[in-house]
Amino acid sequence: MAHFPDTPSFSGTLRPSRIEGDILDLEIEGQVPDQLAGTFHRVHPDAQFAPRFEDDQFFNGDGMVSLFRFQNGRIDFRQRYAHTDKWLLERAAGKALFGAYRNPLTDDEAVKGRIRGTANTNVLVHAGMLYAMKEDSPCLLMDPLTLESFGYTDFGGKLQSQTFCAHPKIDPVTGNLCAFSYGARGLMTTDMAYIEISPTGELVKEIPFHNQYYCMMHDFGVTEDYAVFTTMPLISNWERLEQRKPFFGFDTSMPCYMGVLPRNGDARDLRWFRTDNCFVGHVMNAFNEGTKVHIDMPVSANNSFPFFPDVNDAPFDPVAGRGYLTRWTVDMARNDDRLDRIERLVDVPDEFPRIDDRYATQAYRHGWMLILDTDKPYEGPGGAFYALTNTLGHVDLATGKRKSWWAGPQCAIQEPCFIPRSADAPEGEGYVVALVDNHVTNYSDLAIFDAQHVEDGPIARAKLPMRLRQGLHGNWADESKLAA
Ligand code: V55
Ligand code: FE
């Protein structure tokens, strides 16, 4: 007799789904290129049991991992929950035991001190494992093909950090997975670390340092020589938790910072560059040339998250919350603590930026993202967790030219993912996959685009007999990576 709250987080397009299963040989419209051999994994939050509190929010759901396996023009689908400690404890109890988002003060006594992670934010194949990640907890290991869970890892007892970010990057030169931790010595601590994991899954680096203040540190940039952090005042403190406020609140009176840490240095080499209050979103890429260090991400004038309110209760401003892809540059030759340059790269509201990951950490040309096209009509029931992401975009940063495809009045698009045509194809030559969710018929398609011609619409659609819940992030793994 589960009863989920009758709130936007659990109704309309965000109605709980909780479906685990397998579909062999998905129905295909069009033609899936034969050479696409590998896996596309993605994850969405989907509470296993009705939450303990009516005001529970989307980001608190248990991680539900989807796998699309591509072989010989055919696609098999599989979906399983990530079996976190939380999921297992609640499964055994037959009900929710953990309370509000990141607030341990709201948990059942029975789970005091247990790891609260949900593994609901990103999934990525590395060292033969599927890493399922949530930034408030350790990394969960899963089998990339069976989706069996193996529990949290501390990398053989070597990792000191209590947390592991959900936005690691793979350095194409070393093959290392570059990650970080925040709240690394517990909730509200400013302790962070820069982390590298070798292609065989060994911890090779953990550089501890301190943030400027405790805040949500959701994503970061990695260049050939530096790790780049963006500090923005989406803050928290124990007082908020005692008062049962949403974990994060946005403080428009505080500055932002860009932190630059040499990957071969230590905390003494870390430099913080200050900039005005704003909100930064997901990182497209970062790179360094000479003494200049660049990081590209959507930046908005104010908070983008309506469910993490202003600390002074200012009403949410959806227009000021729209991000536009922006390049922040610092010059390491400067002796002051100011950014060198801020340049807007895309003039339409955008989020969920992606690149040809073979160019991660390097100078690059091609990017894909979701665009909010506010001129287009919408016929669905609404209730999308962000603003409606109705358009897929491709930007050529060399020419500034942008191409886009609108999914139609009934649909929203989930985060795109680029797949190279072959291991040695030129940058940006290949495909983009993205879930297209129909909010009216309640079906999702995994749409496949020619990455250079997204404006033509999908070249193929793998059709699911249901709609997948709104998700966060996912990644492609080539067949060769699965064999590792
Ligand atoms: C994000 C998502 C999260 C979270 C913190 O999109 C930040 C950003 C799905 O959970 O806990
Ligand atoms: Fe994210």
Short mmCIF file of C-alpha atoms and ligand atoms in Angstrom, two decimals:
data_model
loop_
_atom_site.label_atom_id
_atom_site.label_comp_id
_atom_site.label_asym_id
_atom_site.label_seq_id
_atom_site.Cartn_x
_atom_site.Cartn_y
_atom_site.Cartn_z
CA MET A 1 0.00 0.00 0.00
CA ALA A 2 2.67 2.46 -1.05
CA HIS A 3 1.53 6.05 -1.12
CA PHE A 4 3.81 8.62 -2.69
CA PRO A 5 3.33 12.33 -1.96
CA ASP A 6 0.94 14.17 -4.22
CA THR A 7 3.62 16.74 -5.08
CA PRO A 8 5.42 17.74 -8.29
CA SER A 9 8.40 15.56 -7.27
CA PHE A 10 6.26 12.40 -7.40
CA SER A 11 3.41 13.10 -9.81
CA GLY A 12 2.82 14.06 -13.44
CA THR A 13 5.97 13.44 -15.45
CA LEU A 14 7.82 12.58 -12.22
CA ARG A 15 5.48 9.77 -11.21
CA PRO A 16 7.60 6.99 -9.62
CA SER A 17 8.51 4.19 -12.02
CA ARG A 18 10.57 1.58 -10.06
CA ILE A 19 10.65 -0.90 -12.95
CA GLU A 20 13.52 -3.41 -13.15
CA GLY A 21 13.68 -5.69 -16.15
CA ASP A 22 15.14 -6.81 -19.43
CA ILE A 23 14.05 -6.29 -23.00
CA LEU A 24 16.04 -8.22 -25.57
CA ASP A 25 16.19 -6.73 -29.04
CA LEU A 26 14.40 -3.38 -28.82
CA GLU A 27 12.09 -2.32 -31.62
CA ILE A 28 14.05 -0.02 -33.91
CA GLU A 29 12.78 2.69 -36.21
CA GLY A 30 15.39 3.53 -38.86
CA GLN A 31 18.79 1.88 -38.82
CA VAL A 32 21.28 1.63 -35.96
CA PRO A 33 24.81 1.81 -37.45
CA ASP A 34 26.35 -1.69 -37.37
CA GLN A 35 29.71 -0.43 -36.11
CA LEU A 36 28.18 0.86 -32.87
CA ALA A 37 29.40 -1.82 -30.45
CA GLY A 38 29.31 -1.05 -26.77
CA THR A 39 27.10 0.18 -23.98
CA PHE A 40 25.21 3.33 -23.06
CA HIS A 41 24.50 3.47 -19.32
CA ARG A 42 22.44 6.21 -17.64
CA VAL A 43 20.78 6.65 -14.25
CA HIS A 44 17.69 8.29 -12.77
CA PRO A 45 16.50 8.81 -9.17
CA ASP A 46 13.50 6.58 -8.36
CA ALA A 47 12.67 6.02 -4.65
CA GLN A 48 12.33 2.30 -3.87
CA PHE A 49 9.75 3.03 -1.13
CA ALA A 50 7.47 5.98 -0.46
CA PRO A 51 9.58 8.65 1.27
CA ARG A 52 9.40 9.34 5.02
CA PHE A 53 8.48 12.97 4.34
CA GLU A 54 5.86 14.54 2.07
CA ASP A 55 8.30 17.28 1.03
CA ASP A 56 10.93 14.80 -0.19
CA GLN A 57 12.62 15.85 -3.40
CA PHE A 58 13.71 14.40 -6.72
CA PHE A 59 17.47 14.34 -6.00
CA ASN A 60 16.85 12.00 -3.03
CA GLY A 61 15.59 9.03 -5.08
CA ASP A 62 17.43 5.69 -5.25
CA GLY A 63 19.61 5.23 -8.32
CA MET A 64 17.95 3.22 -11.10
CA VAL A 65 20.50 2.29 -13.76
CA SER A 66 19.58 1.66 -17.39
CA LEU A 67 21.80 -0.16 -19.87
CA PHE A 68 21.47 -0.04 -23.66
CA ARG A 69 23.78 -2.67 -25.17
CA PHE A 70 24.59 -2.11 -28.87
CA GLN A 71 25.67 -5.10 -31.00
CA ASN A 72 25.34 -5.58 -34.79
CA GLY A 73 22.64 -2.99 -35.24
CA ARG A 74 20.62 -4.44 -32.40
CA ILE A 75 20.04 -2.96 -28.92
CA ASP A 76 19.23 -4.87 -25.70
CA PHE A 77 17.84 -3.03 -22.68
CA ARG A 78 18.30 -3.78 -18.98
CA GLN A 79 17.35 -1.82 -15.89
CA ARG A 80 18.29 -2.45 -12.24
CA TYR A 81 18.46 -0.55 -8.99
CA ALA A 82 21.92 0.30 -7.67
CA HIS A 83 22.11 -1.70 -4.44
CA THR A 84 23.52 0.92 -2.13
CA ASP A 85 23.74 0.27 1.64
CA LYS A 86 20.60 2.45 1.91
CA TRP A 87 18.74 0.40 -0.70
CA LEU A 88 19.66 -2.90 1.02
CA LEU A 89 18.73 -1.67 4.53
CA GLU A 90 15.39 -0.33 3.31
CA ARG A 91 14.75 -3.47 1.25
CA ALA A 92 15.21 -5.59 4.38
CA ALA A 93 12.89 -3.31 6.38
CA GLY A 94 10.29 -3.07 3.61
CA LYS A 95 10.10 0.70 4.00
CA ALA A 96 12.08 3.94 3.84
CA LEU A 97 14.47 4.42 6.79
CA PHE A 98 16.53 7.34 5.54
CA GLY A 99 14.83 10.73 5.68
CA ALA A 100 15.28 14.06 3.96
CA TYR A 101 17.86 14.80 1.26
CA ARG A 102 21.32 14.85 2.88
CA ASN A 103 19.82 15.39 6.34
CA PRO A 104 20.93 12.56 8.66
CA LEU A 105 18.98 14.18 11.52
CA THR A 106 15.78 12.93 9.86
CA ASP A 107 16.73 9.23 9.65
CA ASP A 108 15.25 6.30 11.55
CA GLU A 109 17.40 5.43 14.60
CA ALA A 110 17.99 2.00 13.06
CA VAL A 111 20.25 3.48 10.34
CA LYS A 112 22.15 6.10 12.35
CA GLY A 113 25.68 6.46 11.00
CA ARG A 114 25.08 4.33 7.91
CA ILE A 115 26.11 5.59 4.47
CA ARG A 116 23.20 7.61 3.05
CA GLY A 117 24.22 7.54 -0.64
CA THR A 118 21.77 6.77 -3.44
CA ALA A 119 24.15 6.31 -6.42
CA ASN A 120 21.64 8.29 -8.47
CA THR A 121 23.69 10.85 -10.40
CA ASN A 122 26.11 9.31 -12.89
CA VAL A 123 27.27 5.92 -14.19
CA LEU A 124 30.55 5.35 -16.04
CA VAL A 125 32.58 2.27 -17.02
CA HIS A 126 36.17 2.32 -15.71
CA ALA A 127 38.63 -0.51 -15.00
CA GLY A 128 36.05 -3.09 -16.07
CA MET A 129 33.48 -1.87 -13.53
CA LEU A 130 30.47 0.39 -13.70
CA TYR A 131 31.01 3.25 -11.24
CA ALA A 132 27.64 4.46 -9.87
CA MET A 133 28.09 7.80 -8.17
CA LYS A 134 26.49 10.30 -5.81
CA GLU A 135 28.64 13.13 -4.54
CA ASP A 136 27.72 12.73 -0.84
CA SER A 137 29.00 9.15 -0.55
CA PRO A 138 31.61 6.66 -1.83
CA CYS A 139 31.61 5.22 -5.34
CA LEU A 140 29.43 2.11 -5.80
CA LEU A 141 30.71 -0.67 -8.07
CA MET A 142 28.41 -2.56 -10.42
CA ASP A 143 28.85 -5.09 -13.21
CA PRO A 144 28.59 -3.16 -16.50
CA LEU A 145 26.56 -5.91 -18.22
CA THR A 146 24.57 -7.74 -15.53
CA LEU A 147 24.12 -4.55 -13.43
CA GLU A 148 24.79 -6.60 -10.31
CA SER A 149 25.96 -4.36 -7.44
CA PHE A 150 29.18 -5.08 -5.52
CA GLY A 151 28.91 -2.37 -2.85
CA TYR A 152 30.96 0.74 -2.13
CA THR A 153 34.68 0.89 -2.76
CA ASP A 154 37.46 2.71 -0.90
CA PHE A 155 39.93 1.51 -3.55
CA GLY A 156 41.50 -1.19 -1.48
CA GLY A 157 41.47 0.84 1.73
CA LYS A 158 43.58 3.57 0.13
CA LEU A 159 41.07 6.40 -0.42
CA GLN A 160 40.86 8.72 2.61
CA SER A 161 37.90 10.75 1.36
CA GLN A 162 34.45 9.69 2.62
CA THR A 163 32.88 10.89 -0.63
CA PHE A 164 33.46 10.62 -4.38
CA CYS A 165 32.12 13.05 -6.96
CA ALA A 166 29.56 12.19 -9.66
CA HIS A 167 31.44 14.01 -12.44
CA PRO A 168 34.80 12.31 -13.00
CA LYS A 169 36.62 12.78 -16.33
CA ILE A 170 38.83 10.28 -18.10
CA ASP A 171 42.16 11.78 -19.13
CA PRO A 172 42.61 10.53 -22.71
CA VAL A 173 46.42 10.72 -22.40
CA THR A 174 46.94 8.66 -19.21
CA GLY A 175 43.61 6.80 -19.16
CA ASN A 176 43.28 7.83 -15.51
CA LEU A 177 39.86 8.64 -14.12
CA CYS A 178 40.13 12.10 -12.57
CA ALA A 179 37.70 12.81 -9.75
CA PHE A 180 37.37 14.80 -6.54
CA SER A 181 35.63 14.71 -3.21
CA TYR A 182 33.97 17.42 -1.12
CA GLY A 183 32.67 17.15 2.42
CA ALA A 184 35.53 14.66 2.36
CA ARG A 185 35.80 14.47 6.16
CA GLY A 186 32.09 14.64 6.82
CA LEU A 187 29.07 16.77 6.12
CA MET A 188 29.74 20.53 6.18
CA THR A 189 33.53 20.12 6.24
CA THR A 190 35.44 22.24 3.73
CA ASP A 191 37.76 19.27 3.17
CA MET A 192 38.16 18.28 -0.45
CA ALA A 193 40.57 16.13 -2.43
CA TYR A 194 41.65 15.77 -6.04
CA ILE A 195 41.69 12.07 -6.95
CA GLU A 196 43.06 9.94 -9.81
CA ILE A 197 42.24 6.27 -10.41
CA SER A 198 44.40 4.31 -12.90
CA PRO A 199 42.95 2.35 -15.85
CA THR A 200 43.24 -0.79 -13.68
CA GLY A 201 41.30 0.76 -10.81
CA GLU A 202 44.20 1.67 -8.48
CA LEU A 203 44.18 4.89 -6.50
CA VAL A 204 47.22 6.77 -7.80
CA LYS A 205 46.61 10.22 -6.34
CA GLU A 206 44.62 11.90 -3.58
CA ILE A 207 45.56 15.53 -2.97
CA PRO A 208 43.73 17.00 0.04
CA PHE A 209 42.88 20.72 0.19
CA HIS A 210 40.21 23.06 1.53
CA ASN A 211 37.36 24.80 -0.26
CA GLN A 212 36.77 28.55 0.29
CA TYR A 213 33.53 27.68 2.07
CA TYR A 214 31.29 24.59 2.25
CA CYS A 215 29.00 24.45 -0.77
CA MET A 216 27.60 22.09 -3.40
CA MET A 217 30.61 21.28 -5.57
CA HIS A 218 28.83 19.30 -8.24
CA ASP A 219 31.21 19.24 -11.20
CA PHE A 220 34.74 20.32 -12.06
CA GLY A 221 37.20 20.67 -14.91
CA VAL A 222 40.41 18.82 -15.66
CA THR A 223 43.09 20.10 -18.03
CA GLU A 224 46.36 18.49 -19.01
CA ASP A 225 48.09 20.21 -16.08
CA TYR A 226 45.39 21.38 -13.67
CA ALA A 227 42.23 20.42 -11.82
CA VAL A 228 39.76 23.32 -11.91
CA PHE A 229 37.09 23.89 -9.24
CA THR A 230 34.20 26.33 -9.17
CA THR A 231 32.92 27.43 -5.78
CA MET A 232 29.47 29.02 -5.69
CA PRO A 233 27.26 29.88 -2.69
CA LEU A 234 24.81 27.00 -2.81
CA ILE A 235 25.64 26.57 0.87
CA SER A 236 24.57 24.50 3.85
CA ASN A 237 25.14 24.31 7.61
CA TRP A 238 23.95 22.28 10.60
CA GLU A 239 21.54 25.05 11.60
CA ARG A 240 19.63 24.54 8.34
CA LEU A 241 19.40 20.80 9.06
CA GLU A 242 18.22 21.35 12.62
CA GLN A 243 15.53 23.66 11.26
CA ARG A 244 14.53 21.05 8.64
CA LYS A 245 15.20 23.47 5.79
CA PRO A 246 16.15 22.10 2.35
CA PHE A 247 19.81 21.04 2.61
CA PHE A 248 21.15 23.69 0.23
CA GLY A 249 20.26 27.37 0.11
CA PHE A 250 21.56 29.98 -2.32
CA ASP A 251 23.24 33.09 -0.89
CA THR A 252 23.40 35.96 -3.40
CA SER A 253 25.69 37.99 -1.12
CA MET A 254 28.70 35.69 -1.41
CA PRO A 255 31.43 35.64 -4.11
CA CYS A 256 32.28 32.76 -6.42
CA TYR A 257 35.76 31.36 -6.96
CA MET A 258 37.66 29.43 -9.60
CA GLY A 259 40.27 27.22 -7.96
CA VAL A 260 43.25 25.95 -9.97
CA LEU A 261 45.30 23.06 -8.59
CA PRO A 262 48.31 21.66 -10.46
CA ARG A 263 47.62 17.94 -10.90
CA ASN A 264 51.20 17.25 -9.84
CA GLY A 265 51.15 19.70 -6.94
CA ASP A 266 49.66 19.89 -3.49
CA ALA A 267 47.39 22.21 -1.50
CA ARG A 268 50.14 24.87 -1.28
CA ASP A 269 50.05 25.23 -5.07
CA LEU A 270 46.27 25.75 -5.21
CA ARG A 271 45.21 29.26 -6.31
CA TRP A 272 41.72 30.71 -5.91
CA PHE A 273 40.49 33.41 -8.26
CA ARG A 274 37.49 35.43 -7.09
CA THR A 275 34.53 36.51 -9.20
CA ASP A 276 31.05 37.98 -8.65
CA ASN A 277 28.10 36.04 -7.30
CA CYS A 278 26.48 33.80 -9.93
CA PHE A 279 25.41 30.18 -10.43
CA VAL A 280 27.50 27.67 -12.39
CA GLY A 281 26.17 24.47 -13.95
CA HIS A 282 27.72 21.38 -15.54
CA VAL A 283 31.19 21.57 -17.05
CA MET A 284 31.53 21.04 -20.80
CA ASN A 285 35.33 20.90 -20.81
CA ALA A 286 38.45 22.60 -19.50
CA PHE A 287 41.93 23.07 -20.98
CA ASN A 288 45.08 25.12 -20.57
CA GLU A 289 47.24 26.92 -23.14
CA GLY A 290 50.38 28.65 -21.94
CA THR A 291 49.59 30.36 -18.65
CA LYS A 292 45.85 30.51 -19.42
CA VAL A 293 43.42 28.03 -17.90
CA HIS A 294 39.88 27.80 -19.32
CA ILE A 295 36.71 26.15 -18.03
CA ASP A 296 33.44 26.11 -20.00
CA MET A 297 30.03 25.72 -18.34
CA PRO A 298 26.58 27.29 -18.30
CA VAL A 299 26.53 30.28 -15.95
CA SER A 300 23.37 32.01 -14.77
CA ALA A 301 22.83 35.27 -12.94
CA ASN A 302 21.09 33.51 -10.07
CA ASN A 303 20.22 30.09 -8.60
CA SER A 304 18.97 27.44 -11.09
CA PHE A 305 17.44 25.10 -8.50
CA PRO A 306 13.91 26.03 -7.33
CA PHE A 307 14.03 23.27 -4.67
CA PHE A 308 17.12 24.85 -3.02
CA PRO A 309 15.67 28.25 -2.06
CA ASP A 310 17.32 31.60 -1.53
CA VAL A 311 18.74 31.84 2.02
CA ASN A 312 16.82 35.09 2.52
CA ASP A 313 13.63 33.65 1.01
CA ALA A 314 13.77 35.75 -2.16
CA PRO A 315 11.34 34.16 -4.65
CA PHE A 316 12.82 31.86 -7.30
CA ASP A 317 13.50 33.69 -10.56
CA PRO A 318 13.33 31.18 -13.46
CA VAL A 319 14.67 33.67 -16.01
CA ALA A 320 17.72 34.64 -13.91
CA GLY A 321 18.22 30.91 -13.28
CA ARG A 322 18.80 30.10 -16.96
CA GLY A 323 22.41 29.28 -17.72
CA TYR A 324 24.34 30.17 -20.88
CA LEU A 325 27.53 28.34 -21.85
CA THR A 326 30.35 30.61 -20.67
CA ARG A 327 34.15 30.40 -20.65
CA TRP A 328 36.00 31.45 -17.50
CA THR A 329 39.70 32.05 -18.01
CA VAL A 330 42.42 32.70 -15.46
CA ASP A 331 45.97 33.68 -16.24
CA MET A 332 48.44 31.95 -13.94
CA ALA A 333 50.91 34.74 -14.74
CA ARG A 334 48.71 37.26 -12.93
CA ASN A 335 49.59 38.04 -9.36
CA ASP A 336 46.13 39.11 -8.20
CA ASP A 337 43.10 36.94 -7.47
CA ARG A 338 40.76 37.99 -10.30
CA LEU A 339 39.50 36.07 -13.34
CA ASP A 340 41.23 37.12 -16.54
CA ARG A 341 38.18 36.89 -18.80
CA ILE A 342 34.50 35.85 -18.87
CA GLU A 343 33.08 35.09 -22.32
CA ARG A 344 29.60 33.86 -23.19
CA LEU A 345 29.85 31.13 -25.86
CA VAL A 346 26.19 30.28 -26.53
CA ASP A 347 23.30 32.77 -26.56
CA VAL A 348 20.40 30.43 -25.74
CA PRO A 349 19.64 28.86 -22.34
CA ASP A 350 21.47 25.53 -22.19
CA GLU A 351 22.50 22.73 -19.79
CA PHE A 352 23.83 19.16 -19.80
CA PRO A 353 26.82 20.03 -22.03
CA ARG A 354 28.85 17.16 -23.49
CA ILE A 355 31.91 16.78 -25.71
CA ASP A 356 33.76 14.19 -27.73
CA ASP A 357 35.38 12.75 -24.59
CA ARG A 358 38.55 11.88 -26.49
CA TYR A 359 39.18 15.66 -26.23
CA ALA A 360 38.58 15.92 -22.48
CA THR A 361 41.32 18.07 -20.86
CA GLN A 362 42.36 19.35 -24.33
CA ALA A 363 41.59 22.31 -26.58
CA TYR A 364 38.40 21.26 -28.39
CA ARG A 365 35.92 22.38 -30.98
CA HIS A 366 32.61 20.49 -30.71
CA GLY A 367 29.99 20.49 -27.98
CA TRP A 368 26.44 19.19 -27.59
CA MET A 369 23.88 20.26 -25.02
CA LEU A 370 20.21 20.52 -24.18
CA ILE A 371 18.59 23.83 -24.98
CA LEU A 372 15.51 25.40 -23.48
CA ASP A 373 13.71 26.92 -26.47
CA THR A 374 11.13 29.15 -24.81
CA ASP A 375 9.51 30.05 -28.16
CA LYS A 376 8.29 26.50 -28.71
CA PRO A 377 4.88 25.22 -27.58
CA TYR A 378 4.48 22.48 -24.98
CA GLU A 379 1.44 20.17 -24.77
CA GLY A 380 2.46 17.90 -21.89
CA PRO A 381 1.38 17.97 -18.24
CA GLY A 382 4.53 19.84 -17.12
CA GLY A 383 6.21 19.11 -13.84
CA ALA A 384 9.66 18.53 -15.37
CA PHE A 385 12.31 18.74 -12.65
CA TYR A 386 14.25 21.57 -14.30
CA ALA A 387 13.08 23.86 -17.04
CA LEU A 388 11.80 21.84 -20.01
CA THR A 389 14.72 20.64 -22.12
CA ASN A 390 12.96 20.51 -25.48
CA THR A 391 15.87 20.95 -27.93
CA LEU A 392 19.17 19.21 -28.70
CA GLY A 393 21.98 21.56 -29.71
CA HIS A 394 25.41 21.24 -31.29
CA VAL A 395 27.90 24.09 -31.15
CA ASP A 396 31.05 24.40 -33.23
CA LEU A 397 33.27 26.57 -31.04
CA ALA A 398 35.67 27.22 -33.94
CA THR A 399 33.00 28.93 -36.07
CA GLY A 400 30.43 29.80 -33.39
CA LYS A 401 27.79 28.05 -35.54
CA ARG A 402 25.00 26.30 -33.72
CA LYS A 403 22.64 23.58 -34.97
CA SER A 404 19.59 22.33 -33.13
CA TRP A 405 16.70 19.91 -33.23
CA TRP A 406 13.41 20.55 -31.42
CA ALA A 407 11.81 17.35 -30.08
CA GLY A 408 8.24 18.56 -30.64
CA PRO A 409 5.48 19.85 -28.35
CA GLN A 410 5.01 16.59 -26.41
CA CYS A 411 8.65 15.77 -25.66
CA ALA A 412 11.60 16.51 -23.44
CA ILE A 413 15.16 15.32 -24.06
CA GLN A 414 17.55 13.86 -21.51
CA GLU A 415 21.31 14.43 -21.42
CA PRO A 416 23.02 13.63 -24.75
CA CYS A 417 26.11 11.45 -25.07
CA PHE A 418 28.62 11.51 -27.94
CA ILE A 419 29.95 8.29 -29.52
CA PRO A 420 32.92 8.51 -31.95
CA ARG A 421 32.40 6.86 -35.35
CA SER A 422 35.63 4.93 -34.77
CA ALA A 423 38.57 5.15 -32.38
CA ASP A 424 40.55 7.33 -34.80
CA ALA A 425 37.71 9.39 -36.30
CA PRO A 426 38.28 13.19 -36.30
CA GLU A 427 36.86 15.15 -33.34
CA GLY A 428 33.08 15.25 -33.37
CA GLU A 429 32.63 12.67 -36.16
CA GLY A 430 30.15 10.11 -34.94
CA TYR A 431 26.81 9.89 -33.19
CA VAL A 432 24.89 11.39 -30.33
CA VAL A 433 22.44 9.34 -28.30
CA ALA A 434 19.76 10.88 -26.10
CA LEU A 435 16.51 9.73 -24.54
CA VAL A 436 13.49 11.50 -25.97
CA ASP A 437 10.60 11.27 -23.52
CA ASN A 438 7.06 11.73 -24.76
CA HIS A 439 5.10 13.30 -21.89
CA VAL A 440 1.75 12.61 -23.57
CA THR A 441 2.02 9.03 -24.84
CA ASN A 442 4.38 8.14 -21.95
CA TYR A 443 6.96 6.33 -24.05
CA SER A 444 10.69 7.01 -24.32
CA ASP A 445 12.86 6.45 -27.36
CA LEU A 446 16.63 6.25 -27.32
CA ALA A 447 17.28 8.51 -30.29
CA ILE A 448 20.51 8.26 -32.32
CA PHE A 449 21.70 11.30 -34.26
CA ASP A 450 24.51 12.02 -36.66
CA ALA A 451 26.57 14.20 -34.33
CA GLN A 452 27.36 16.72 -37.10
CA HIS A 453 23.71 16.94 -38.24
CA VAL A 454 21.51 16.96 -35.18
CA GLU A 455 19.20 19.35 -37.02
CA ASP A 456 18.11 16.46 -39.28
CA GLY A 457 16.60 14.65 -36.30
CA PRO A 458 17.30 11.04 -35.29
CA ILE A 459 18.67 8.57 -37.83
CA ALA A 460 17.26 5.79 -35.63
CA ARG A 461 15.10 5.37 -32.55
CA ALA A 462 15.15 2.40 -30.17
CA LYS A 463 11.60 2.32 -28.87
CA LEU A 464 10.84 1.51 -25.24
CA PRO A 465 7.36 0.31 -24.22
CA MET A 466 7.39 2.81 -21.30
CA ARG A 467 8.73 6.22 -20.42
CA LEU A 468 11.95 6.34 -18.42
CA ARG A 469 11.86 8.73 -15.50
CA GLN A 470 13.81 11.97 -15.83
CA GLY A 471 17.46 11.09 -15.27
CA LEU A 472 20.75 12.81 -14.74
CA HIS A 473 23.84 11.48 -16.48
CA GLY A 474 25.18 8.62 -18.57
CA ASN A 475 28.12 7.50 -20.66
CA TRP A 476 29.11 5.38 -23.61
CA ALA A 477 31.66 2.55 -23.25
CA ASP A 478 33.17 1.04 -26.34
CA GLU A 479 33.16 -2.79 -26.56
CA SER A 480 36.95 -2.78 -26.00
CA LYS A 481 36.47 -1.08 -22.62
CA LEU A 482 34.02 -3.74 -21.49
CA ALA A 483 36.57 -6.45 -22.16
CA ALA A 484 39.10 -4.73 -19.82
C1 V55 B 1 22.78 17.41 -8.66
C2 V55 B 1 22.10 16.21 -8.65
C3 V55 B 1 22.01 15.50 -7.46
C4 V55 B 1 22.59 15.99 -6.33
C5 V55 B 1 23.28 17.18 -6.35
O1 V55 B 1 22.31 18.10 -10.87
C6 V55 B 1 23.37 17.89 -7.53
C7 V55 B 1 22.89 18.25 -9.85
C8 V55 B 1 20.76 13.71 -8.43
O2 V55 B 1 21.34 14.31 -7.31
O3 V55 B 1 22.48 15.30 -5.17
FE FE B 2 25.35 16.48 -12.71
#
